[in-house]
Each structure stands twice: as C-alpha cells, then as structure tokens.
Coordinates of C-alpha atoms in Angstrom, one line a residue:
L1 CA 47.8 69.3 -147.3
L2 CA 50.1 70.0 -144.4
L3 CA 48.1 68.3 -141.6
N4 CA 49.0 64.6 -141.9
R5 CA 52.6 64.5 -142.8
P6 CA 55.8 65.4 -140.9
Q7 CA 57.2 68.9 -141.6
P8 CA 60.9 69.9 -141.6
T9 CA 60.3 73.1 -139.7
I10 CA 62.5 75.5 -137.8
A11 CA 60.6 74.6 -134.6
Q12 CA 61.3 70.9 -135.2
Y13 CA 65.0 71.8 -135.8
Y14 CA 65.3 73.5 -132.4
H15 CA 63.2 70.7 -130.8
D16 CA 65.7 68.1 -132.1
M17 CA 68.5 70.2 -130.5
G18 CA 66.9 69.9 -127.1
Y19 CA 65.1 73.2 -127.0
N20 CA 61.7 73.7 -125.4
T21 CA 59.6 74.9 -128.4
N22 CA 56.6 77.3 -128.2
Y23 CA 54.2 79.0 -130.5
I24 CA 52.2 82.1 -129.3
H25 CA 49.4 83.7 -131.4
T26 CA 47.0 86.2 -129.8
F27 CA 44.1 85.1 -132.0
T28 CA 41.7 82.2 -132.3
R29 CA 43.3 78.8 -132.9
S30 CA 40.7 77.9 -135.5
F31 CA 41.8 80.6 -137.9
Y32 CA 43.7 78.8 -140.8
S33 CA 43.3 75.7 -138.6
R34 CA 46.5 76.8 -136.8
G35 CA 45.6 74.8 -133.7
R36 CA 45.6 71.5 -135.7
V37 CA 48.2 72.2 -138.4
Y38 CA 50.9 73.8 -136.2
A39 CA 50.6 70.9 -133.8
N40 CA 52.5 69.0 -136.6
F41 CA 55.3 71.5 -136.7
G42 CA 57.4 70.5 -133.7
F43 CA 56.0 72.8 -131.0
D44 CA 56.0 71.5 -127.5
N45 CA 53.5 74.1 -126.4
M46 CA 51.0 76.3 -128.2
Y47 CA 49.3 79.4 -126.8
F48 CA 46.2 81.1 -128.4
D49 CA 43.7 83.6 -127.2
D50 CA 42.0 81.0 -125.1
N51 CA 44.9 79.6 -123.1
L52 CA 47.4 82.5 -122.4
T53 CA 48.8 82.3 -118.9
V54 CA 49.3 86.0 -118.4
P55 CA 46.7 88.8 -117.9
V56 CA 45.2 89.8 -121.3
E57 CA 44.7 93.4 -122.5
Y58 CA 43.4 94.7 -125.8
N59 CA 44.5 97.5 -128.0
G60 CA 41.8 98.3 -130.6
S61 CA 40.2 95.1 -131.9
Y62 CA 43.0 92.7 -130.8
I63 CA 45.0 91.5 -127.9
D64 CA 47.9 94.0 -127.4
D65 CA 51.6 93.2 -128.1
E66 CA 52.5 93.8 -124.4
T67 CA 50.5 90.6 -123.6
I68 CA 52.6 88.6 -126.0
F69 CA 55.8 90.1 -124.6
N70 CA 54.7 89.2 -121.1
Q71 CA 53.9 85.7 -122.2
I72 CA 57.4 85.3 -123.8
T73 CA 59.2 86.5 -120.7
K74 CA 57.1 84.2 -118.5
I75 CA 58.0 81.2 -120.6
L76 CA 61.7 82.1 -120.6
K77 CA 61.7 82.4 -116.8
E78 CA 59.8 79.2 -116.3
N79 CA 62.2 77.3 -118.6
K80 CA 65.4 78.9 -117.3
D81 CA 67.2 75.6 -117.2
Q82 CA 66.4 74.6 -120.8
P83 CA 67.2 76.3 -124.1
T84 CA 63.9 77.8 -125.4
F85 CA 62.6 78.6 -128.9
I86 CA 59.5 80.8 -129.2
H87 CA 57.7 81.8 -132.4
T88 CA 55.0 84.4 -132.0
T89 CA 52.5 86.0 -134.3
T90 CA 51.1 89.3 -133.1
M91 CA 47.8 91.0 -133.9
Q92 CA 47.7 94.4 -132.4
D93 CA 48.7 96.3 -135.5
H94 CA 46.5 94.3 -137.9
Q95 CA 43.5 95.9 -139.7
P96 CA 40.8 97.1 -139.3
Y97 CA 41.8 100.6 -138.2
D98 CA 38.3 101.9 -137.5
E99 CA 38.8 103.6 -134.1
E100 CA 36.2 106.3 -133.3
G101 CA 37.4 109.8 -134.0
K102 CA 40.6 108.7 -135.8
T103 CA 41.5 108.2 -139.5
E104 CA 42.9 104.8 -140.5
I105 CA 46.4 106.2 -140.6
E106 CA 46.1 107.8 -137.1
A107 CA 44.8 104.6 -135.6
Y108 CA 47.6 102.6 -137.2
L109 CA 50.3 105.0 -136.1
N110 CA 49.0 105.1 -132.5
R111 CA 49.2 101.3 -132.3
I112 CA 52.7 101.4 -133.8
Q113 CA 53.7 103.9 -131.2
D114 CA 52.3 101.6 -128.4
M115 CA 54.1 98.6 -129.9
T116 CA 57.4 100.5 -130.1
T117 CA 57.1 101.4 -126.4
D118 CA 56.2 97.8 -125.4
L119 CA 59.1 96.4 -127.6
R120 CA 61.6 98.7 -125.8
A121 CA 60.3 97.6 -122.4
F122 CA 60.4 94.0 -123.5
T123 CA 64.1 94.2 -124.6
Q124 CA 64.9 96.0 -121.4
E125 CA 63.5 93.1 -119.4
L126 CA 65.4 90.6 -121.5
K127 CA 68.6 92.4 -120.5
E128 CA 67.8 91.4 -116.9
I129 CA 67.3 87.7 -117.8
D130 CA 70.5 85.8 -117.1
R131 CA 70.6 83.8 -120.3
P132 CA 71.7 84.6 -123.9
T133 CA 68.6 85.6 -125.8
V134 CA 68.1 86.7 -129.4
V135 CA 65.0 88.4 -130.9
L136 CA 64.1 88.4 -134.6
F137 CA 61.3 90.9 -135.1
V138 CA 59.7 91.3 -138.6
G139 CA 56.4 92.1 -140.1
D140 CA 54.8 90.2 -143.0
H141 CA 53.4 93.2 -144.8
L142 CA 52.5 96.9 -144.4
P143 CA 48.9 97.7 -143.3
C144 CA 45.8 97.4 -145.5
F145 CA 44.0 100.8 -145.6
K146 CA 40.6 100.5 -147.2
G147 CA 38.9 103.8 -146.7
E148 CA 38.2 106.1 -149.7
G149 CA 41.1 108.5 -150.3
N150 CA 43.3 106.4 -148.0
V151 CA 47.1 107.0 -147.8
Y152 CA 47.9 104.5 -150.6
E153 CA 45.5 106.3 -153.0
Q154 CA 47.2 109.6 -152.0
L155 CA 50.5 108.0 -152.9
N156 CA 49.1 106.8 -156.2
M157 CA 49.8 103.2 -155.3
N158 CA 48.0 100.4 -157.1
G159 CA 48.3 96.8 -158.2
E160 CA 51.1 97.7 -160.5
N161 CA 53.5 99.3 -158.0
C162 CA 52.5 97.8 -154.6
N163 CA 55.4 95.4 -154.2
V164 CA 57.0 97.8 -151.7
L165 CA 54.2 96.9 -149.2
Y166 CA 55.8 93.5 -148.9
E167 CA 59.4 94.7 -148.5
Q168 CA 59.7 94.8 -144.8
P169 CA 62.7 95.8 -142.6
Y170 CA 63.6 93.5 -139.7
I171 CA 65.2 93.8 -136.3
V172 CA 67.7 91.4 -134.8
W173 CA 68.5 92.1 -131.2
S174 CA 70.4 90.2 -128.5
N175 CA 71.3 90.7 -124.9
Y176 CA 74.8 89.5 -125.4
N177 CA 77.7 90.1 -127.8
M178 CA 76.2 88.2 -130.8
D179 CA 78.0 88.1 -134.1
Y180 CA 75.7 90.2 -136.4
S181 CA 78.1 90.0 -139.4
K182 CA 76.3 87.0 -140.8
M183 CA 73.0 88.8 -141.1
P184 CA 72.7 90.2 -144.6
Q185 CA 72.9 93.9 -145.5
E186 CA 71.2 93.4 -148.9
N187 CA 67.6 92.5 -149.5
V188 CA 66.8 88.9 -148.7
S189 CA 63.6 86.8 -148.5
I190 CA 62.1 86.5 -145.1
F191 CA 62.2 82.8 -145.7
Y192 CA 66.0 82.7 -145.2
L193 CA 66.2 84.8 -142.0
P194 CA 65.7 81.9 -139.6
F195 CA 68.6 80.0 -141.2
M196 CA 70.9 83.1 -141.1
L197 CA 70.0 83.4 -137.4
L198 CA 71.0 79.8 -136.9
D199 CA 74.3 80.6 -138.5
S200 CA 74.8 83.7 -136.4
I201 CA 74.3 81.9 -133.1
G202 CA 76.6 79.0 -134.1
A203 CA 74.0 76.3 -134.1
P204 CA 74.9 73.0 -135.8
K205 CA 73.9 72.8 -139.5
D206 CA 72.3 69.8 -141.2
S207 CA 72.4 69.5 -145.0
F208 CA 69.1 71.3 -145.3
V209 CA 70.3 74.4 -143.3
Q210 CA 73.5 74.3 -145.3
S211 CA 71.5 74.4 -148.5
M212 CA 69.5 77.3 -147.4
L213 CA 72.6 79.2 -146.4

C-alpha cells in the first residue's frame, strides 16, 4: 500500500529543508520490505546489515548498538558541512533472550546494561563534534518474554492489563543549550515526538506540522 505513492514523512521534511537524510537498521533489508518501502520515504542513504561502513560486532543474536552509534558518528563526521538527519532502528535488545546459562530477564538486563554504557559513550563523543546535535531515543515496546513462569506471569500480567508494555519513556539529549520546554511532561503518543522536536529546534513549520502541534 505504501510502496508506489509519495509519503509525507519526517525524513522527507528534513530532506526538503536541505538535510542529508539517512536510515540505519542493523537487520536485513527484506524484513517488512524495508529496503523497498523506505526508499520512498525521503532518505538519501539507507544502511542495513549488508552495507554498514563500520566494523560490525554482535551482542547475542543481533548486531550490537555500539555498531549503530559508530555508524551515526561516522555519517555526522563525513557530512560535517551539511545538516544531517538520521533515523535508526536498533536490534540488540530485541527477543529472543535465550543465551546459555541465563534466564530471559538476565539476558535482557545484560543487553540493557551494555546499551546504556554504549549510549553514554555515544553522547560523550557527540559532545566533541563541533555541530549542534540532538538525539531522540525511544523504544517501541518492552521486551517479549515467552518462557514458562516468565517475569510477566510473575507480575500477573495478561491481555487485559498489558497496555503498560507500550508506555515507553523517551530521552531527548543535545550537545548545546537546546530549549527543552516544548517537550511534553505529560504522556503523549510517540507519533507526535518528531513534531515536538521540530518545534524545539526552531525548524520552519508547514501546515501539516502546525496541525500535529
């Protein structure tokens, strides 16, 4: 449905403002046909597991988040004379959590700890890059634990009360004195976060962005 018609996407919005636009996903381009569909979303460059330009390391079943962070910083350094928009989809903390000798929750928390360490190193490196940079970091859902007696069963969670699994905190970070006051304190759909970020950085607003705000 989305393949053969123009899409009013956030990537296209930045592209039209003169940004170099990039998508990074450390998984196969054929999954959800992302390689074909996302090519219609306004990205100048797309990176998947088969064409990353930095050394690739794995954490569990998937390419680790440090690889993505390294790819982001490489793109920023290579495009230092052009504003740059990068949308990434990470995989390190995705199921399955079937590491030998560990329960699901142990494997998951170990990956979270690794990601936290890598995210800190990533933001430290961004502090050294001489260009204003903003990071919006958010998950799409909490982990899926499938083992018998898993942590969700222990918490008596089921189809009736599992909405909390999709209520995710987010992080907005910048390496300059950004105005955070326009980011909401109350719950908000993840759908609106990119538009609030546009407002916070003082980007021009067309009628669609104004409607979303």
